[in-house]
CSV table of C-alpha atoms (C1' of nucleotides) in Angstrom, one decimal:
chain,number,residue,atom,x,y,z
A,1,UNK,CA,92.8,127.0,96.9
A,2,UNK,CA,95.5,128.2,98.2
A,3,UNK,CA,98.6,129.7,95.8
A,4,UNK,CA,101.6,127.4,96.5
A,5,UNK,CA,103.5,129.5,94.1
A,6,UNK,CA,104.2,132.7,96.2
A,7,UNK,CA,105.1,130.3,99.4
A,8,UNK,CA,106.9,128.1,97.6
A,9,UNK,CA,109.3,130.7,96.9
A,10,UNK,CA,112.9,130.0,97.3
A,11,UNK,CA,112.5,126.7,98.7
A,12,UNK,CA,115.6,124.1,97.7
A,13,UNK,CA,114.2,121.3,95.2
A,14,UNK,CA,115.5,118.9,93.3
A,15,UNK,CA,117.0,115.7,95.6
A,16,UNK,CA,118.1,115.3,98.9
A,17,UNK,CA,121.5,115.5,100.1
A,18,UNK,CA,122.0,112.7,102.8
A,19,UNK,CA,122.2,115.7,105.6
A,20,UNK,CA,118.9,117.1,104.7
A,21,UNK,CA,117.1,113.2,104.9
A,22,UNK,CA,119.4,113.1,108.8
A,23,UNK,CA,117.6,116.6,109.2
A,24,UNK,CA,114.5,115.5,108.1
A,25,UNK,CA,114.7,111.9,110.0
A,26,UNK,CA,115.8,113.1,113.3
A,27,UNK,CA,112.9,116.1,113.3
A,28,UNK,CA,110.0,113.8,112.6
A,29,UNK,CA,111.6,111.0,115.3
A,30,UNK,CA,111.8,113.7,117.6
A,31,UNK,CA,108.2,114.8,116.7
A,32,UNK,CA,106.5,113.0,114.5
A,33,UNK,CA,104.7,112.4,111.8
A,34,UNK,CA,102.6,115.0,110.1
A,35,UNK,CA,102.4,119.1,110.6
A,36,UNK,CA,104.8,119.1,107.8
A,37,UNK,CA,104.9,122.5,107.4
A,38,UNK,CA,105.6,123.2,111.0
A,39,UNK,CA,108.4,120.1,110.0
A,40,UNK,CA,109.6,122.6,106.7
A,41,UNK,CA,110.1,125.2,109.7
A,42,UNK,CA,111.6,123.9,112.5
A,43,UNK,CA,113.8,121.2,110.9
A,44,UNK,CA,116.2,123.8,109.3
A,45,UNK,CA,115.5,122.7,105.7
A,46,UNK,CA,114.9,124.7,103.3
A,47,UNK,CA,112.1,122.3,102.1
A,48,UNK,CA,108.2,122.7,101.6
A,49,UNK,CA,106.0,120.7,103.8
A,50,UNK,CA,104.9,118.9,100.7
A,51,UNK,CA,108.5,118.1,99.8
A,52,UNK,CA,109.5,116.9,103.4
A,53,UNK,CA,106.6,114.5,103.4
A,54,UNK,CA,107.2,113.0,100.2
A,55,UNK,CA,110.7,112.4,101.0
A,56,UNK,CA,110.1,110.7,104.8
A,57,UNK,CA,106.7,109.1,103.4
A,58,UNK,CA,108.6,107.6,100.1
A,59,UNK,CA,112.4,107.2,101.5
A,60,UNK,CA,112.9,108.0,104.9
A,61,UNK,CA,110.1,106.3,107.0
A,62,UNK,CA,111.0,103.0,108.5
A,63,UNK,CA,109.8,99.7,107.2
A,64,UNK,CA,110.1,100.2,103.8
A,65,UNK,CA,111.2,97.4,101.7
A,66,UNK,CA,113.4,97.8,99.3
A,67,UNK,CA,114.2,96.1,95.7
A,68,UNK,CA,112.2,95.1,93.2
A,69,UNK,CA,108.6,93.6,93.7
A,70,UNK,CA,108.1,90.1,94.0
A,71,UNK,CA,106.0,88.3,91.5
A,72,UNK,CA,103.2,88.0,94.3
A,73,UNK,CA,102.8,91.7,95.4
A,74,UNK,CA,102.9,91.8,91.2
A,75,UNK,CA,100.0,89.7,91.5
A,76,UNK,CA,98.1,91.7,93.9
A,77,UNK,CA,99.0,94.8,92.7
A,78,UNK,CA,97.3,94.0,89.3
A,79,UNK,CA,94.4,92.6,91.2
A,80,UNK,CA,93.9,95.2,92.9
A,81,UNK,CA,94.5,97.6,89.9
A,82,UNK,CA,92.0,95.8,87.9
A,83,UNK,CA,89.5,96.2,91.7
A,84,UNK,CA,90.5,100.0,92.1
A,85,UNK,CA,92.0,101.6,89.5
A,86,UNK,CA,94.9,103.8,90.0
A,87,UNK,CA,94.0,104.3,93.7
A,88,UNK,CA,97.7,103.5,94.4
A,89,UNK,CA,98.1,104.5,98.1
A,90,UNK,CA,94.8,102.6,98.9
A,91,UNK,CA,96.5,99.6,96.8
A,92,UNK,CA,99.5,100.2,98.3
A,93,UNK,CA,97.9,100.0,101.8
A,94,UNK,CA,98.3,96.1,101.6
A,95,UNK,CA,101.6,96.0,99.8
A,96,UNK,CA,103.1,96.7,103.4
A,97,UNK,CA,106.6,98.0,103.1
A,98,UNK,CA,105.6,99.9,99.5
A,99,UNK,CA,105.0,103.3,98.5
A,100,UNK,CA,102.4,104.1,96.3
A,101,UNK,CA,104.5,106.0,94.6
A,102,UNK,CA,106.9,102.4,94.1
A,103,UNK,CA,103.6,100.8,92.8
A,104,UNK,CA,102.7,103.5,90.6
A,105,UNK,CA,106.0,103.5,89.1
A,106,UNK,CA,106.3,100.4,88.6
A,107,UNK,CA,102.1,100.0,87.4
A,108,UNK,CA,103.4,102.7,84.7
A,109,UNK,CA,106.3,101.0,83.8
A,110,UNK,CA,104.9,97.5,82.6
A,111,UNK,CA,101.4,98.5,82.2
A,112,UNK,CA,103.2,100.7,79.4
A,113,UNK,CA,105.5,97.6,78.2
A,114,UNK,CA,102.2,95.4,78.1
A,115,UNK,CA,99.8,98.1,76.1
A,116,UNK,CA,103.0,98.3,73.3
A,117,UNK,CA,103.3,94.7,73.5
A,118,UNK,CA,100.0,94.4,73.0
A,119,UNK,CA,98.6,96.7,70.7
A,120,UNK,CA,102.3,95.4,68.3
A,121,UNK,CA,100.2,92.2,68.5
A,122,UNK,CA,97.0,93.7,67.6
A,123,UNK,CA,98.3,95.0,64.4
A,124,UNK,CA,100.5,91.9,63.8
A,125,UNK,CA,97.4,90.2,63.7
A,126,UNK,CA,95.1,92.2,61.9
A,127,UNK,CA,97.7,92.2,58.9
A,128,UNK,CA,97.6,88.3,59.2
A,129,UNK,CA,94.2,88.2,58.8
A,130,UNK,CA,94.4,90.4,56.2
A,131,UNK,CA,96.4,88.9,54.1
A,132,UNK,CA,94.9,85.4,55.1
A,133,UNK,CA,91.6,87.3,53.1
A,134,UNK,CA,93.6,89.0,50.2
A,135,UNK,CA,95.2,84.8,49.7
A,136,UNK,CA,91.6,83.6,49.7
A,137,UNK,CA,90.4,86.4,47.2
A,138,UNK,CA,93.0,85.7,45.2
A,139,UNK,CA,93.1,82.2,45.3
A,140,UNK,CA,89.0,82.5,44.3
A,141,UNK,CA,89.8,85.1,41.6
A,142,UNK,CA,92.2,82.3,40.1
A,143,UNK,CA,90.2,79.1,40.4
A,144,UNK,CA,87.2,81.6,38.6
A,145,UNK,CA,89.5,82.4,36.1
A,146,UNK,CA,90.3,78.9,35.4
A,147,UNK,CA,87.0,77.4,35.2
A,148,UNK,CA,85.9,80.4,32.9
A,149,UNK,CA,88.5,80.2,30.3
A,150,UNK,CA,87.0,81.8,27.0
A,151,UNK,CA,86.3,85.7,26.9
A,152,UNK,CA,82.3,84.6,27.0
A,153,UNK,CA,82.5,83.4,30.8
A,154,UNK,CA,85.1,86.1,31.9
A,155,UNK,CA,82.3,88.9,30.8
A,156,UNK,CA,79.9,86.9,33.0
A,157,UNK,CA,82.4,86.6,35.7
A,158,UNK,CA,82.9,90.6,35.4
A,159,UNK,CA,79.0,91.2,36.0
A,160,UNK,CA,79.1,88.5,38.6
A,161,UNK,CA,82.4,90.0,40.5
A,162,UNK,CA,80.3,91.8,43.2
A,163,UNK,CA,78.3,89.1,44.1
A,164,UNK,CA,80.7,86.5,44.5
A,165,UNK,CA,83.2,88.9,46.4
A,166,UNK,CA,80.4,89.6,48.9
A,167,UNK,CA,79.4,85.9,49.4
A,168,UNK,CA,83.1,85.4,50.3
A,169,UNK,CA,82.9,88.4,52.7
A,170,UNK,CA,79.8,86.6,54.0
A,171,UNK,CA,81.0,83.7,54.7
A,172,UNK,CA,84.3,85.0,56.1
A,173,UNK,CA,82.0,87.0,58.5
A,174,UNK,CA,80.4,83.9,59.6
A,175,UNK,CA,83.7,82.8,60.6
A,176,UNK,CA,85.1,86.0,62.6
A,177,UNK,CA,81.8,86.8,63.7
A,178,UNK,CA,80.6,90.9,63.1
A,179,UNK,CA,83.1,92.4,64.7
A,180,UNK,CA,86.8,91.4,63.3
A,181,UNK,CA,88.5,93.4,66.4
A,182,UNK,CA,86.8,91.9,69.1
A,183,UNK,CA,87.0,88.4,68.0
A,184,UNK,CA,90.7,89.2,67.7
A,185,UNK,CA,91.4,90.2,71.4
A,186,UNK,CA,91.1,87.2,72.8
A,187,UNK,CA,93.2,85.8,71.0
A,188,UNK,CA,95.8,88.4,70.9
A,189,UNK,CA,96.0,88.2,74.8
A,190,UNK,CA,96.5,84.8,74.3
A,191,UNK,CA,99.9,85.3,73.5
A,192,UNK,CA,100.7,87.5,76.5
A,193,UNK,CA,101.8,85.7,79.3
A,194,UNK,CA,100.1,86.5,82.7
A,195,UNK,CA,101.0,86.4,86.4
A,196,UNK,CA,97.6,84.9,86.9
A,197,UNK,CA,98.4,81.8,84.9
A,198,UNK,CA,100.4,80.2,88.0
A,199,UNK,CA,99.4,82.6,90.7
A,200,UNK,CA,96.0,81.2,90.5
A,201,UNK,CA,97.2,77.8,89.5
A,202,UNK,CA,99.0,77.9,92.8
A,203,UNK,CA,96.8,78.7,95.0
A,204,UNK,CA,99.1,81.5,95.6
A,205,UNK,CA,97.7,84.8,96.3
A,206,UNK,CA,94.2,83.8,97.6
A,207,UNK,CA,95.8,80.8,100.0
A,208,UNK,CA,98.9,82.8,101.6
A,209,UNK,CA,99.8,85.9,100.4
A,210,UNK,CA,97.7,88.0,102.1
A,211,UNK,CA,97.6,86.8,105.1
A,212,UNK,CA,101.4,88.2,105.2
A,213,UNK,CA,99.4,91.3,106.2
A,214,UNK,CA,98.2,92.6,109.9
A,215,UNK,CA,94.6,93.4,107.8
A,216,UNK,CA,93.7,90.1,107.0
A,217,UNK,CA,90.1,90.2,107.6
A,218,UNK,CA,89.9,93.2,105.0
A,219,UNK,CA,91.9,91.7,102.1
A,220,UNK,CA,89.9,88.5,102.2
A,221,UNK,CA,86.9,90.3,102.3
A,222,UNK,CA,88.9,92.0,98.8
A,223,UNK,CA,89.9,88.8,97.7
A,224,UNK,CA,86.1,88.0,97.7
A,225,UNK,CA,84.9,90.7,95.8
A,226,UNK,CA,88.2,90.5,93.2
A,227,UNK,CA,86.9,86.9,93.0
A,228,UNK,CA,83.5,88.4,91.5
A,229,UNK,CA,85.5,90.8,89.6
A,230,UNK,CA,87.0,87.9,88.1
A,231,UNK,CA,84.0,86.1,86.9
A,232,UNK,CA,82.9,90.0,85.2
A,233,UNK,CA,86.0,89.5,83.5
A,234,UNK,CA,85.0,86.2,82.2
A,235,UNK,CA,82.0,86.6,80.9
A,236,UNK,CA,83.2,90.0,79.9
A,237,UNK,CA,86.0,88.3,77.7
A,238,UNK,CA,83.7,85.9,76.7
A,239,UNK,CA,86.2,83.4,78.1
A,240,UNK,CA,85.9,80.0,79.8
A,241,UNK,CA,86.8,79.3,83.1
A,242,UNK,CA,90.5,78.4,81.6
A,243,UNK,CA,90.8,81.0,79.6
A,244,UNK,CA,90.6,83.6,82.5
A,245,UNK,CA,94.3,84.1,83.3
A,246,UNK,CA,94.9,84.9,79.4
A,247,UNK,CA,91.5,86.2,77.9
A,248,UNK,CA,92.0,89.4,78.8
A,249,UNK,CA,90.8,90.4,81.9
A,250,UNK,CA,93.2,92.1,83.6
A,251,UNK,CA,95.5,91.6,80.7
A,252,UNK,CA,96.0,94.9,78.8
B,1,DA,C1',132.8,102.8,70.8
B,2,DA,C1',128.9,105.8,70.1
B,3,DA,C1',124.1,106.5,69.6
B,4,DT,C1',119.6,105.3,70.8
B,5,DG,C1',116.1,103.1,73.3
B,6,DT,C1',114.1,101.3,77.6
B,7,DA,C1',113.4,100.6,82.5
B,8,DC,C1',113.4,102.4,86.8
B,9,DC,C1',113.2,105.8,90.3
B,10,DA,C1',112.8,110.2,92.8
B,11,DA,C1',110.7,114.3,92.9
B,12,DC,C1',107.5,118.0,91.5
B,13,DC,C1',103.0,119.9,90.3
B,14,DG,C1',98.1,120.7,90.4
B,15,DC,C1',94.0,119.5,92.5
B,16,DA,C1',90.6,117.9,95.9
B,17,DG,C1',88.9,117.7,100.2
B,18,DG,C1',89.2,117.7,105.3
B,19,DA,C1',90.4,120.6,109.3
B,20,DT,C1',90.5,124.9,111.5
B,21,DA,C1',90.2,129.8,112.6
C,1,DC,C1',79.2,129.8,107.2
C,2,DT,C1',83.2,131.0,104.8
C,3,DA,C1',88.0,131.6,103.8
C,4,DT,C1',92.3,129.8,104.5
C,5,DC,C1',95.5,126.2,105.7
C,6,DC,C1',97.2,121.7,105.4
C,7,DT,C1',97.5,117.0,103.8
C,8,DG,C1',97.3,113.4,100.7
C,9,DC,C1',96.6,111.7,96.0
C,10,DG,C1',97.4,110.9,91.2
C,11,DG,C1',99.7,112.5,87.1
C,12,DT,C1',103.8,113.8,85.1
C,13,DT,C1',108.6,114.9,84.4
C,14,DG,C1',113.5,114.5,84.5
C,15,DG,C1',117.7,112.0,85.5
C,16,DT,C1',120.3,107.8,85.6
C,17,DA,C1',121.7,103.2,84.6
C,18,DC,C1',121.6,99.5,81.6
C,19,DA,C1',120.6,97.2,77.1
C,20,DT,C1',120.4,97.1,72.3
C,21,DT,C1',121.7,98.5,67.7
DNA sequence: AAATGTACCAACCGCAGGATA
DNA sequence: CTATCCTGCGGTTGGTACATT
């Protein structure tokens, strides 16, 4: 490795003033892309190569869109999320006109909002269902008490506590199956609506969408295996076919 | 009106890996 | 073959604008 520290001393950071990005714009038209620290030299800014790079790759270079993403490159970009990962600049590869520092941004930003959302959910509904048990408890406990009304059955009803508590924790089991959490999640992302409920309704991003890119044959061939990803997430879920878009698949 | 929280964006940093001497 | 250089990637941070309390 090589120590970026010593050369990276007394370099300008922080951001660009408009006549560094004309600096930096008319170097790399006059010779350009790439060799950026040849560009950090012979441009006349008093930038790093890594700096200059970030700023034409992210900023400067032409063709970049600009504004806020569209609910379909949303769509794709958490398709191809849930296909890659946080491989951003391969993702952003067919989001033409986006960085992959835009996606990742923006990835962070309601991946983020969507976990909180999500996990405020997970708690809101583990409390339900524990009160939902404390009512049943109770409502057992008082119906017991009832029908054992002299001191006589109440000592047999204290012997008997245990046992009746755990046949109500058996039969409650029954009903949320072993695992309280997981039989919860679905559920839970349920609730959380997902850019998959009409893009796939639509027909929109597997009809049209991509072929907005030059790599068509490529993306299809991705479409096809995000198609098999999809059907892991089903099963995976353990969703039907209409539960997809909201079981939890790419819903986090 | 001020304080606080949230969303968004630009830029930096460390690291990995390919290219080159 | 090895050391160094260079590029690109992903994670993270800091600043700003806007919304909410």
């Amino acid at each position: 490795m090589m120590d970026w520290g010593v050369v990276q001393q007394g370099w300008r950071k922080g951001p660009w003033t408009p006549e560094e990005d004309k600096l930096l714009s008319e170097y790399v038209k006059l010779h350009g892309e790439g060799r950026w620290t040849s560009v950090a030299r012979g441009s006349g800014l008093n930038r790093s190569g890594k700096s200059c790079r970030l700023r034409w790759v992210n900023y400067l270079r032409p063709g970049l869109k600009r504004g806020q993403i569209t609910p379909q490159e949303e769509g794709i970009i958490i398709e191809l999320h849930a296909l890659w990962g946080n491989k951003w600049s391969t993702i952003a590869r067919y989001l033409p006109g986006r960085t992959d520092n835009e996606i990742k941004n923006y990835w962070r930003t309601h991946f983020k909002k969507r976990e909180k959302s999500s996990s405020h959910k997970q708690e809101k509904r583990k409390a339900q269902v524990l009160n939902k048990k404390l009512q049943l408890q109770q409502q057992q406990e008082q119906q017991q008490q009832q029908q054992l009304g002299d001191d006589k059955m109440k000592a047999i009803n204290f012997t008997s506590e245990g046992k009746i508590h755990e046949a109500q924790e058996k039969q409650e089991m029954a009903f949320m199956g072993p695992d309280l959490e997981s039989q919860c999640l679905p559920v839970m992302y349920q609730d959380i609506p997902s850019w998959a409920d009409f893009m796939v309704e639509d027909g929109v991003l597997w009809g049209g969408l991509w072929n907005l890119d030059d790599q068509v044959d490529h993306a299809s061939n991705c479409s096809k295996i995000a198609k098999q990803n999809q059907a892991t997430a089903f099963s995976f879920a353990g969703g039907s076919d209409n539960t997809y878009s909201s079981a939890g698949g790419y819903i986090f």
